[in-house]
Amino acid sequence: MAGGFGLRRPPAGILGCDLAGRVETAGMRFAPGDDVYALLPRGAHAEYVCVPEDLLAPMPVNLTHEQAAAMPMAAVTALVALRGVEAGQRVLVNGASGGVGTFAVQ
């Protein structure tokens, strides 16, 4: 996450970066009741979170909120690690039982 861990305390007052939930009040892109998920740069562990619409994505219908909340950081980390790998190249994924490794293997 941007900003590191801080010298005496975390730079963000709210920890975590993954979220999944239901839209309460919406602007143009989403309607109240839509299920969404996101990777936030400045904290997501809260009962209610105010999020700009451009940071949200529609939640896949075949996932629960718990499953969707566990995806963003692990999936993006795996994607960044594997960018540039071309067809025919070999990649070792050491420890493929966690979130990042599971996405990397897929």
Short mmCIF file of C-alpha atoms in Angstrom, two decimals, residues 1-74:
data_model
loop_
_atom_site.label_atom_id
_atom_site.label_comp_id
_atom_site.label_asym_id
_atom_site.label_seq_id
_atom_site.Cartn_x
_atom_site.Cartn_y
_atom_site.Cartn_z
CA MET A 1 0.00 0.00 0.00
CA ALA A 2 1.17 3.51 -0.72
CA GLY A 3 2.86 5.30 2.17
CA GLY A 4 4.40 2.27 3.88
CA PHE A 5 3.80 1.51 7.53
CA GLY A 6 4.47 4.90 9.12
CA LEU A 7 7.10 5.70 11.74
CA ARG A 8 4.95 5.68 14.89
CA ARG A 9 1.60 4.54 13.54
CA PRO A 10 0.03 3.41 10.26
CA PRO A 11 -0.60 6.30 7.83
CA ALA A 12 -4.23 5.21 7.41
CA GLY A 13 -6.61 5.19 10.37
CA ILE A 14 -8.50 2.25 8.89
CA LEU A 15 -6.60 -0.93 8.05
CA GLY A 16 -7.10 -3.29 5.14
CA CYS A 17 -7.58 -2.65 1.47
CA ASP A 18 -10.11 -5.22 0.16
CA LEU A 19 -13.85 -4.73 0.41
CA ALA A 20 -17.08 -6.22 -0.82
CA GLY A 21 -20.55 -4.99 -0.07
CA ARG A 22 -23.85 -3.59 -1.23
CA VAL A 23 -24.31 -0.05 -2.50
CA GLU A 24 -26.33 2.07 -0.09
CA THR A 25 -26.43 5.37 -2.00
CA ALA A 26 -25.22 5.77 -5.55
CA GLY A 27 -24.27 8.23 -8.22
CA MET A 28 -24.34 7.47 -11.94
CA ARG A 29 -22.68 4.08 -12.38
CA PHE A 30 -24.27 1.97 -9.63
CA ALA A 31 -27.74 1.74 -8.12
CA PRO A 32 -28.64 1.15 -4.48
CA GLY A 33 -28.60 -2.59 -3.83
CA ASP A 34 -25.85 -3.40 -6.35
CA ASP A 35 -23.17 -5.76 -5.08
CA VAL A 36 -19.64 -4.39 -5.57
CA TYR A 37 -16.04 -5.04 -4.59
CA ALA A 38 -12.85 -3.00 -4.62
CA LEU A 39 -9.20 -2.58 -3.72
CA LEU A 40 -8.89 0.68 -1.76
CA PRO A 41 -5.62 2.53 -1.23
CA ARG A 42 -6.49 3.95 2.21
CA GLY A 43 -8.44 1.46 4.33
CA ALA A 44 -11.50 -0.70 3.92
CA HIS A 45 -12.15 -2.55 7.20
CA ALA A 46 -15.32 -0.81 8.32
CA GLU A 47 -19.04 -1.33 8.50
CA TYR A 48 -19.66 1.53 6.05
CA VAL A 49 -17.16 2.95 3.57
CA CYS A 50 -17.48 5.99 1.31
CA VAL A 51 -15.87 5.08 -2.01
CA PRO A 52 -15.58 6.97 -5.31
CA GLU A 53 -17.47 5.04 -7.97
CA ASP A 54 -14.43 4.72 -10.22
CA LEU A 55 -12.74 2.49 -7.59
CA LEU A 56 -15.65 0.01 -7.49
CA ALA A 57 -16.33 -2.97 -9.74
CA PRO A 58 -19.52 -5.01 -10.04
CA MET A 59 -19.21 -8.14 -7.92
CA PRO A 60 -19.39 -11.42 -9.91
CA VAL A 61 -22.79 -13.02 -9.30
CA ASN A 62 -21.32 -16.44 -8.50
CA LEU A 63 -19.33 -15.14 -5.49
CA THR A 64 -20.37 -14.45 -1.92
CA HIS A 65 -19.35 -11.18 -0.28
CA GLU A 66 -16.73 -13.06 1.73
CA GLN A 67 -15.18 -14.59 -1.39
CA ALA A 68 -15.18 -11.28 -3.27
CA ALA A 69 -13.60 -9.45 -0.31
CA ALA A 70 -10.70 -11.93 -0.32
CA MET A 71 -9.86 -11.41 -4.01
CA PRO A 72 -8.63 -7.93 -4.99
CA MET A 73 -5.20 -7.65 -3.34
CA ALA A 74 -4.23 -11.28 -3.99
#
